[in-house]
Coordinates of C-alpha atoms and ligand atoms in Angstrom, one line a residue:
V1 CA 0.0 -0.1 -0.1
R2 CA 1.2 3.1 -0.7
F3 CA 0.2 6.6 1.1
G4 CA 0.8 8.8 -1.7
Q5 CA 4.5 8.2 -1.6
K6 CA 6.4 7.6 -4.7
D7 CA 8.8 4.2 -4.5
H8 CA 11.4 3.4 -7.2
I9 CA 8.8 2.1 -9.8
D10 CA 7.2 5.8 -9.7
F11 CA 10.5 7.4 -9.7
A12 CA 11.7 4.9 -12.5
D13 CA 8.4 5.8 -14.3
D14 CA 9.1 9.6 -14.1
L15 CA 12.3 9.3 -16.1
D16 CA 11.0 7.0 -18.2
L17 CA 13.8 4.3 -17.0
I18 CA 11.4 1.5 -17.7
V19 CA 8.3 0.4 -18.6
K20 CA 6.0 0.4 -15.4
P21 CA 4.4 -2.9 -15.0
E22 CA 1.1 -1.5 -13.5
G23 CA 0.8 0.4 -16.6
L24 CA -1.7 -0.8 -19.1
A25 CA -1.2 -1.1 -22.7
S26 CA -4.5 0.1 -23.7
N27 CA -4.7 -1.7 -26.9
L28 CA -4.1 -5.1 -25.8
E29 CA -6.5 -4.2 -22.7
R30 CA -3.8 -6.0 -20.6
P31 CA -1.2 -4.3 -17.9
F32 CA 2.5 -4.7 -19.7
G33 CA 3.4 -6.5 -16.3
A34 CA 1.2 -9.1 -17.3
L35 CA 2.4 -9.4 -20.8
L36 CA 6.1 -9.7 -19.4
G37 CA 5.5 -12.0 -16.3
S38 CA 6.3 -11.6 -12.9
G39 CA 9.9 -10.3 -12.0
I40 CA 11.0 -9.3 -15.3
P41 CA 11.9 -5.5 -16.0
L42 CA 11.6 -4.1 -19.4
F43 CA 14.0 -0.9 -20.0
S44 CA 12.6 1.9 -21.8
I45 CA 14.6 5.0 -23.4
G46 CA 15.8 6.4 -20.3
G47 CA 16.6 2.8 -18.6
G48 CA 18.5 2.8 -21.9
I49 CA 21.0 5.7 -21.7
F50 CA 21.5 5.0 -18.0
R51 CA 22.5 1.1 -18.7
K52 CA 24.7 2.2 -21.5
I53 CA 26.3 4.5 -20.2
L54 CA 26.9 3.2 -16.7
I55 CA 28.2 -0.5 -18.0
D56 CA 30.8 1.8 -20.3
I57 CA 32.2 3.6 -17.2
L58 CA 32.1 0.6 -15.4
T59 CA 34.3 -1.6 -18.1
D60 CA 36.9 1.7 -18.5
F61 CA 36.9 1.2 -14.3
H62 CA 37.4 -2.5 -14.3
L63 CA 40.0 -2.1 -17.6
S64 CA 41.8 0.5 -15.8
R65 CA 42.2 -2.0 -13.0
G66 CA 43.8 -5.0 -15.1
Y67 CA 40.5 -6.7 -15.3
K68 CA 39.6 -8.2 -18.8
I69 CA 36.2 -7.8 -20.4
V70 CA 34.2 -10.9 -21.4
E71 CA 30.8 -11.9 -22.7
S72 CA 28.7 -14.9 -22.2
F73 CA 25.2 -16.1 -23.5
P74 CA 22.0 -16.9 -21.3
I75 CA 21.6 -20.2 -22.4
V76 CA 24.0 -22.9 -22.0
S77 CA 24.3 -26.7 -21.6
S78 CA 23.8 -28.1 -17.9
E79 CA 26.8 -30.2 -18.3
L80 CA 28.7 -27.1 -17.4
Y81 CA 26.5 -26.4 -14.1
K82 CA 27.2 -30.4 -13.1
I83 CA 30.8 -29.5 -13.1
S84 CA 30.1 -26.3 -11.2
G85 CA 28.2 -27.8 -8.3
H86 CA 25.0 -25.7 -9.3
L87 CA 22.3 -28.4 -10.3
E88 CA 23.2 -30.1 -7.1
F89 CA 23.0 -27.0 -4.8
Y90 CA 21.6 -24.3 -6.9
K91 CA 18.9 -26.2 -8.7
E92 CA 15.9 -24.6 -6.9
N93 CA 17.0 -21.1 -8.4
M94 CA 17.3 -22.2 -11.7
Y95 CA 15.4 -22.3 -14.8
I96 CA 15.9 -25.6 -16.7
L97 CA 14.9 -26.3 -20.3
E98 CA 15.3 -29.1 -22.9
I99 CA 16.5 -28.5 -26.6
E100 CA 16.5 -31.4 -28.7
G101 CA 16.4 -34.0 -25.7
K102 CA 19.2 -32.4 -24.2
E103 CA 19.1 -30.5 -20.8
F104 CA 20.2 -26.8 -20.3
A105 CA 20.3 -24.3 -18.3
I106 CA 19.6 -20.2 -18.1
K107 CA 23.0 -19.0 -17.0
P108 CA 22.4 -18.2 -13.0
M109 CA 25.8 -17.4 -12.5
N110 CA 28.6 -16.2 -14.8
C111 CA 31.2 -17.9 -12.7
P112 CA 31.5 -21.2 -14.7
H113 CA 31.9 -19.4 -17.8
H114 CA 34.8 -17.6 -17.3
I115 CA 36.4 -20.3 -15.7
L116 CA 36.1 -22.1 -19.2
I117 CA 37.1 -18.6 -20.6
F118 CA 40.4 -19.1 -17.8
I119 CA 41.0 -22.7 -19.0
N120 CA 41.2 -22.0 -22.6
L121 CA 43.6 -19.3 -21.8
L122 CA 46.0 -21.2 -19.5
Q123 CA 46.0 -23.8 -22.3
K124 CA 46.6 -21.6 -25.5
Y125 CA 49.0 -19.0 -23.4
R126 CA 50.1 -20.8 -20.7
Q127 CA 52.7 -18.9 -18.5
K128 CA 52.0 -15.6 -20.4
I129 CA 48.5 -15.6 -18.4
K130 CA 49.5 -14.2 -15.5
L131 CA 48.4 -14.6 -11.4
P132 CA 46.1 -12.8 -10.3
F133 CA 44.1 -12.9 -13.1
R134 CA 40.6 -10.9 -13.2
I135 CA 38.0 -11.2 -15.7
F136 CA 34.7 -8.4 -15.8
E137 CA 31.6 -9.1 -17.2
P138 CA 28.1 -6.6 -17.1
G139 CA 26.4 -10.1 -16.8
R140 CA 22.8 -10.8 -17.4
V141 CA 21.7 -14.0 -15.1
A142 CA 18.4 -15.4 -14.5
R143 CA 17.4 -16.9 -11.1
F144 CA 14.0 -18.2 -9.9
E145 CA 12.4 -16.4 -7.2
P146 CA 9.2 -17.4 -6.0
S147 CA 6.4 -14.9 -6.6
G148 CA 5.5 -13.9 -3.5
S149 CA 8.9 -12.5 -2.9
L150 CA 8.9 -10.6 -6.2
H151 CA 9.5 -6.7 -5.4
G152 CA 10.1 -4.0 -8.0
L153 CA 13.5 -3.7 -9.2
F154 CA 14.7 -5.2 -5.8
R155 CA 14.0 -8.4 -6.2
V156 CA 13.7 -9.6 -10.0
R157 CA 14.2 -12.9 -11.7
Q158 CA 16.5 -11.5 -14.9
F159 CA 19.3 -9.2 -13.4
T160 CA 22.7 -7.7 -14.4
Q161 CA 25.7 -8.3 -12.1
D162 CA 28.5 -6.0 -12.6
D163 CA 30.5 -9.3 -11.9
G164 CA 34.2 -9.8 -11.5
H165 CA 36.2 -12.7 -11.1
I166 CA 40.0 -13.2 -9.8
F167 CA 41.8 -16.3 -10.1
I168 CA 44.4 -16.0 -7.1
E169 CA 47.1 -17.6 -4.7
L170 CA 46.1 -17.6 -1.3
K171 CA 49.0 -15.4 0.0
E172 CA 47.4 -12.6 -2.4
I173 CA 43.8 -12.9 -1.6
K174 CA 44.1 -10.4 1.6
K175 CA 45.7 -8.2 -0.2
E176 CA 43.0 -8.3 -3.1
M177 CA 39.9 -7.9 -1.1
L178 CA 41.3 -5.2 1.0
R179 CA 42.3 -3.4 -2.8
I180 CA 38.4 -4.3 -3.8
F181 CA 37.1 -2.8 -0.8
E182 CA 39.7 0.4 -0.4
D183 CA 39.8 1.0 -4.5
E184 CA 36.5 -0.4 -6.4
V185 CA 33.9 -0.1 -3.8
V186 CA 34.9 3.1 -2.3
N187 CA 35.5 4.6 -5.6
I188 CA 32.4 3.5 -7.7
Y189 CA 30.0 4.6 -5.0
E190 CA 31.7 7.9 -4.3
K191 CA 32.8 9.1 -7.9
I192 CA 29.9 7.9 -9.9
F193 CA 26.7 7.7 -7.5
H194 CA 28.0 10.7 -4.9
I195 CA 27.6 7.8 -1.7
P196 CA 30.0 8.3 1.3
I197 CA 31.1 4.7 1.9
I198 CA 33.6 5.8 4.8
D199 CA 31.9 7.5 7.3
S200 CA 28.4 6.0 6.5
D201 CA 26.5 3.7 8.6
L202 CA 28.1 0.7 6.4
K203 CA 27.9 -2.6 8.1
L204 CA 29.7 -5.7 6.9
R205 CA 28.1 -8.7 6.9
L206 CA 30.0 -11.8 7.0
S207 CA 27.9 -14.5 5.5
F208 CA 29.1 -17.6 6.6
A209 CA 27.6 -21.3 5.9
D210 CA 25.2 -23.0 8.6
F211 CA 27.0 -26.2 9.1
S212 CA 23.9 -28.5 9.7
E213 CA 22.9 -27.5 5.6
L214 CA 26.8 -28.7 4.3
G215 CA 26.3 -31.0 1.5
K216 CA 22.7 -29.7 1.2
Y217 CA 23.0 -26.1 0.4
Y218 CA 26.9 -25.8 0.9
A219 CA 29.6 -27.7 -0.9
G220 CA 32.8 -28.9 0.5
K221 CA 34.1 -30.2 3.9
R222 CA 33.7 -28.5 7.0
E223 CA 37.0 -28.0 8.1
D224 CA 37.6 -26.1 5.3
W225 CA 35.0 -24.0 5.9
E226 CA 36.1 -23.1 9.4
I227 CA 39.5 -22.3 7.7
I228 CA 38.1 -19.8 5.0
Q229 CA 36.0 -18.2 7.4
D230 CA 38.5 -17.6 9.8
F231 CA 40.3 -15.8 7.0
M232 CA 37.4 -13.9 5.9
S233 CA 37.2 -12.6 9.5
G234 CA 40.5 -11.5 9.5
V235 CA 39.7 -9.5 6.4
A236 CA 36.6 -7.7 7.9
Q237 CA 38.6 -6.8 11.2
E238 CA 41.1 -5.4 9.3
I239 CA 38.6 -3.3 7.5
E240 CA 37.1 -2.4 11.1
R241 CA 40.7 -1.7 12.4
K242 CA 41.5 1.0 9.1
Y243 CA 38.1 2.5 8.8
G244 CA 36.0 2.2 11.9
I245 CA 33.2 0.3 9.9
E246 CA 31.8 -2.8 12.3
Y247 CA 30.7 -6.5 11.1
Y248 CA 28.7 -9.0 12.4
E249 CA 28.3 -12.5 11.2
G250 CA 25.3 -14.0 8.9
V251 CA 25.3 -17.4 9.6
G252 CA 23.3 -19.4 6.6
E253 CA 24.1 -16.3 4.1
A254 CA 27.1 -17.6 2.5
V255 CA 27.1 -19.3 -1.2
F256 CA 27.6 -22.8 -1.9
Y257 CA 30.9 -22.6 -2.9
G258 CA 32.1 -20.0 0.1
P259 CA 31.8 -17.6 2.4
K260 CA 31.5 -13.6 1.8
I261 CA 31.9 -10.4 2.7
D262 CA 28.9 -7.8 1.9
G263 CA 28.3 -4.1 2.5
I264 CA 24.9 -3.5 3.9
A265 CA 23.8 0.0 4.5
R266 CA 20.6 1.0 6.2
F267 CA 18.7 4.3 5.2
G268 CA 15.3 5.1 6.9
E269 CA 13.4 1.8 7.5
K270 CA 15.7 0.3 4.8
E271 CA 18.2 -2.6 4.3
W272 CA 20.3 -1.9 1.4
Q273 CA 22.5 -4.6 0.2
L274 CA 25.4 -3.2 -1.6
F275 CA 28.9 -5.1 -2.8
T276 CA 29.8 -8.6 -1.9
I277 CA 33.1 -10.1 -2.2
Q278 CA 33.4 -13.8 -2.1
F279 CA 36.2 -16.3 -1.3
D280 CA 35.6 -19.4 -3.0
F281 CA 37.5 -22.4 -2.5
N282 CA 35.3 -25.0 -4.0
L283 CA 34.9 -24.1 -7.9
P284 CA 38.5 -24.1 -8.7
I285 CA 38.7 -27.5 -7.5
R286 CA 35.7 -28.8 -9.0
F287 CA 36.9 -27.5 -12.7
K288 CA 40.5 -29.2 -11.8
L289 CA 42.1 -26.3 -12.2
P290 CA 45.0 -26.5 -9.4
N291 CA 46.4 -29.7 -11.4
L292 CA 46.1 -27.6 -14.6
I293 CA 48.1 -24.2 -13.1
S294 CA 50.5 -26.6 -11.2
E295 CA 51.4 -28.3 -14.7
I296 CA 51.6 -24.4 -16.6
F297 CA 53.6 -22.7 -14.0
E298 CA 55.8 -26.1 -13.1
K299 CA 55.1 -25.6 -9.5
E300 CA 52.4 -26.3 -6.6
I301 CA 49.6 -24.1 -6.9
Q302 CA 46.8 -23.7 -4.6
I303 CA 44.3 -21.6 -6.6
Y304 CA 41.4 -19.7 -5.7
M305 CA 38.6 -17.7 -6.8
I306 CA 37.2 -14.3 -5.5
H307 CA 34.0 -13.5 -6.9
R308 CA 33.1 -9.8 -6.8
A309 CA 30.1 -7.6 -7.6
I310 CA 30.6 -4.0 -6.3
L311 CA 26.5 -2.5 -7.3
G312 CA 25.6 -6.1 -7.2
S313 CA 22.5 -6.4 -9.4
I314 CA 22.4 -3.5 -11.4
E315 CA 18.6 -3.3 -11.4
R316 CA 18.3 -3.6 -7.7
F317 CA 21.1 -1.1 -6.9
L318 CA 18.8 1.1 -9.6
G319 CA 15.6 0.4 -7.2
T320 CA 18.0 1.2 -3.9
Y321 CA 19.2 4.2 -5.2
L322 CA 15.9 6.0 -6.5
E323 CA 14.8 5.5 -3.4
Y324 CA 17.8 6.4 -1.6
S325 CA 18.1 9.8 -3.9
K326 CA 14.3 10.4 -4.1
G327 CA 14.4 9.9 -8.4
R328 CA 17.9 12.4 -8.6
L329 CA 20.2 10.4 -10.7
P330 CA 23.7 11.3 -11.4
F331 CA 24.6 14.0 -14.1
A332 CA 26.3 11.4 -16.3
L333 CA 23.2 9.1 -15.8
S334 CA 20.5 11.3 -16.3
P335 CA 18.1 10.8 -19.4
L336 CA 17.9 14.6 -19.7
Q337 CA 20.7 16.8 -18.4
V338 CA 19.8 20.2 -19.5
A339 CA 16.6 21.5 -19.5
V340 CA 16.2 25.0 -21.3
V341 CA 13.5 27.3 -20.7
G342 CA 12.6 30.7 -22.7
I343 CA 10.1 32.6 -20.6
K344 CA 7.6 34.4 -22.8
T345 CA 7.1 38.1 -22.3
G346 CA 4.0 38.2 -24.7
A347 CA 5.7 41.2 -26.8
K348 CA 6.6 39.5 -29.8
D349 CA 9.9 41.1 -30.7
I350 CA 11.4 40.0 -27.1
D351 CA 10.2 36.7 -27.7
R352 CA 11.4 36.0 -31.0
K353 CA 14.8 37.2 -29.1
I354 CA 13.9 34.8 -26.4
E355 CA 13.3 31.9 -28.5
M356 CA 16.2 32.5 -30.8
E357 CA 18.7 32.4 -27.2
V358 CA 16.9 29.5 -26.2
K359 CA 17.3 27.6 -29.4
G360 CA 21.5 28.5 -29.6
I361 CA 21.7 27.5 -26.0
E362 CA 20.2 24.2 -26.9
E363 CA 22.3 23.5 -30.3
N364 CA 25.5 24.8 -28.3
F365 CA 25.1 21.7 -25.6
K366 CA 23.8 19.3 -28.3
S367 CA 27.3 20.0 -30.3
K368 CA 28.6 19.0 -27.0
K369 CA 26.8 15.8 -26.6
I370 CA 24.9 17.0 -23.8
R371 CA 21.2 15.7 -23.5
V372 CA 19.3 18.8 -23.6
A373 CA 15.9 19.8 -24.5
S374 CA 14.0 23.4 -24.7
I375 CA 10.7 24.4 -24.1
L376 CA 8.8 27.9 -24.2
Q377 CA 6.6 28.8 -21.8
D378 CA 4.7 32.0 -20.4
K379 CA 5.3 33.6 -17.2
T380 CA 2.5 32.4 -15.6
G381 CA 3.0 29.0 -16.4
I382 CA 6.7 29.0 -14.9
A383 CA 6.6 27.9 -11.5
S384 CA 4.3 25.1 -12.2
L385 CA 6.6 23.8 -15.0
I386 CA 9.8 23.9 -12.5
R387 CA 7.8 22.3 -10.1
K388 CA 6.8 19.6 -12.7
M389 CA 10.2 19.0 -13.8
Q390 CA 11.6 19.2 -10.5
T391 CA 9.3 16.3 -8.9
T392 CA 9.5 14.2 -12.0
I393 CA 12.3 14.4 -14.6
K394 CA 14.8 16.0 -12.3
P395 CA 17.0 17.5 -14.8
P396 CA 20.7 18.3 -13.0
I397 CA 20.7 21.6 -14.7
I398 CA 17.8 23.8 -15.6
I399 CA 18.6 27.0 -17.9
F400 CA 16.2 30.0 -18.1
V401 CA 16.1 32.6 -20.6
G402 CA 13.7 35.6 -19.6
E403 CA 13.4 39.3 -21.2
K404 CA 16.4 40.6 -19.2
E405 CA 18.8 37.4 -19.8
A406 CA 18.0 38.0 -23.3
K407 CA 18.8 41.6 -23.5
E408 CA 22.1 41.2 -21.6
G409 CA 23.0 37.8 -23.1
K410 CA 23.0 35.8 -19.8
I411 CA 21.5 33.0 -18.3
S412 CA 19.8 32.3 -15.1
I413 CA 20.8 28.6 -13.7
K414 CA 18.9 26.3 -10.9
Y415 CA 21.0 22.9 -10.6
Y416 CA 21.4 20.4 -8.2
D417 CA 24.5 20.2 -5.8
Y418 CA 25.1 16.8 -5.8
N419 CA 27.8 17.3 -2.8
K420 CA 25.8 19.6 -0.5
K421 CA 22.6 17.4 -1.8
E422 CA 20.5 21.0 -2.3
E423 CA 19.3 23.0 -5.4
R424 CA 20.8 25.8 -6.3
D425 CA 20.7 29.2 -8.1
E426 CA 22.5 31.4 -10.0
R427 CA 21.1 35.0 -11.7
M428 CA 22.5 36.6 -14.7
V429 CA 25.4 34.3 -15.2
S430 CA 27.4 33.6 -18.5
L431 CA 27.0 30.3 -20.6
E432 CA 30.3 29.4 -19.7
R433 CA 29.1 29.1 -15.9
A434 CA 26.8 26.5 -17.0
E435 CA 29.5 24.6 -18.6
K436 CA 31.8 25.1 -15.5
I437 CA 29.2 23.6 -13.5
I438 CA 28.7 20.7 -15.7
E439 CA 32.3 19.7 -15.7
N440 CA 32.1 20.0 -12.0
M441 CA 29.3 17.5 -12.3
E442 CA 31.4 15.4 -14.5
K443 CA 34.7 15.3 -12.5
G444 CA 34.3 12.6 -10.1
I445 CA 33.7 10.1 -13.2
K446 CA 36.8 11.4 -14.8
E447 CA 38.7 11.2 -11.6
L448 CA 37.9 7.3 -11.8
T449 CA 38.7 6.5 -15.5
G450 CA 39.6 10.0 -17.3
K451 CA 36.9 10.2 -19.2
V452 CA 33.6 12.0 -19.4
Y453 CA 30.8 10.0 -20.7
R454 CA 28.6 12.3 -23.1
L455 CA 26.0 10.5 -25.5
Y456 CA 23.7 12.6 -27.1
Q457 CA 19.9 11.5 -27.6
D458 CA 16.9 13.5 -28.3
M459 CA 14.9 13.4 -25.1
S460 CA 12.6 16.2 -25.6
Y461 CA 9.4 13.9 -25.5
L462 CA 10.4 14.0 -21.4
L463 CA 9.8 18.1 -21.5
Ligands
ZN501 ZN1 30.8 -15.5 -9.4

């Protein structure tokens, strides 16, 4: 039940990120959700821009951290999941289908695919493949969830993980896990999304196995689990010591192949699962990696895997972020970035001048690949237009051109200050000032990857 308050689906609808499941396809006389099925999101044009740019940023970021980018398709023979143990320990979360009498599955996790790529590389290029070896994929997966537990974008049946796997020796795991936290987690949340990780009410959950379920939900031997879980406690203690971030144990929250550290934040009543860093001592053995690696490197190597996702599921992250920010997306990811509003006076000559100014500003930003749109509005309608924009599409920057601005070749700006989390106004300033504000909004991501992400698409239908 909603009491007039918007939830993340409403925010996503306002920004045209998704096709709202409750919305009616009137010509088909059915809600979109009924045509798609429960827990299956459909991204629209605003969502297309959001996803494209976010994945571009994440891809560049991971490349800069030594990851290699790969891609795997969703349907694959269940032979692969027999070896990985998914069919034994994870089957109730999987969709199984039959093709020409053979069993296939829809990919629930990207890891087995990444392991195959790693095996192939090792065989072909042998010692040229160096450890730790990092693989990244914005990978789409499908997992069964009972319909009763589905909830907006928070819990869906198909989603995209910012998924990375690292093949690594034991002696380097602690350093690598700390690096993932200090570099990847802190930077991605702070620089892309303006979410402070250090000094927030973030807690780490040590997600451990419930030993009474060993062999049923968890692979491997109890002694091994105990050693690895102790090791993970050590990593969490180190993060607590260095950054004052507390941790607690969540027994029964582990993945079938190993324990994990999950970042859990709280805002308002809600718990928000952020990143996950997982220690896997099972899959490398199941895929016989130790033998292969020891043979290639001509020494005994105990190979382990780290699975990590920084945003987790992009869909779940987006849902929570929309509620956290009340529908305010970062500049780079906003469907409409700049709205230019001409304030009409009723006097023909002046209005023509205003219109020309507005078009000129729009063209200027368009040429710089900023998603800009313009509108001309009577003075009396301005307040309600601003209110409408600020409660729905939330362009980070609104530029006004009225009589005074047009005469003096200036603009007035209303923009969102992402650091202070408030609106700001600047009157009668130059167009260069607006460009400076944009550069400031793009600064965090530029620090992350060395690039700015501009992709023009006509979003004028939103205005
Ligand atoms: Zn994985």
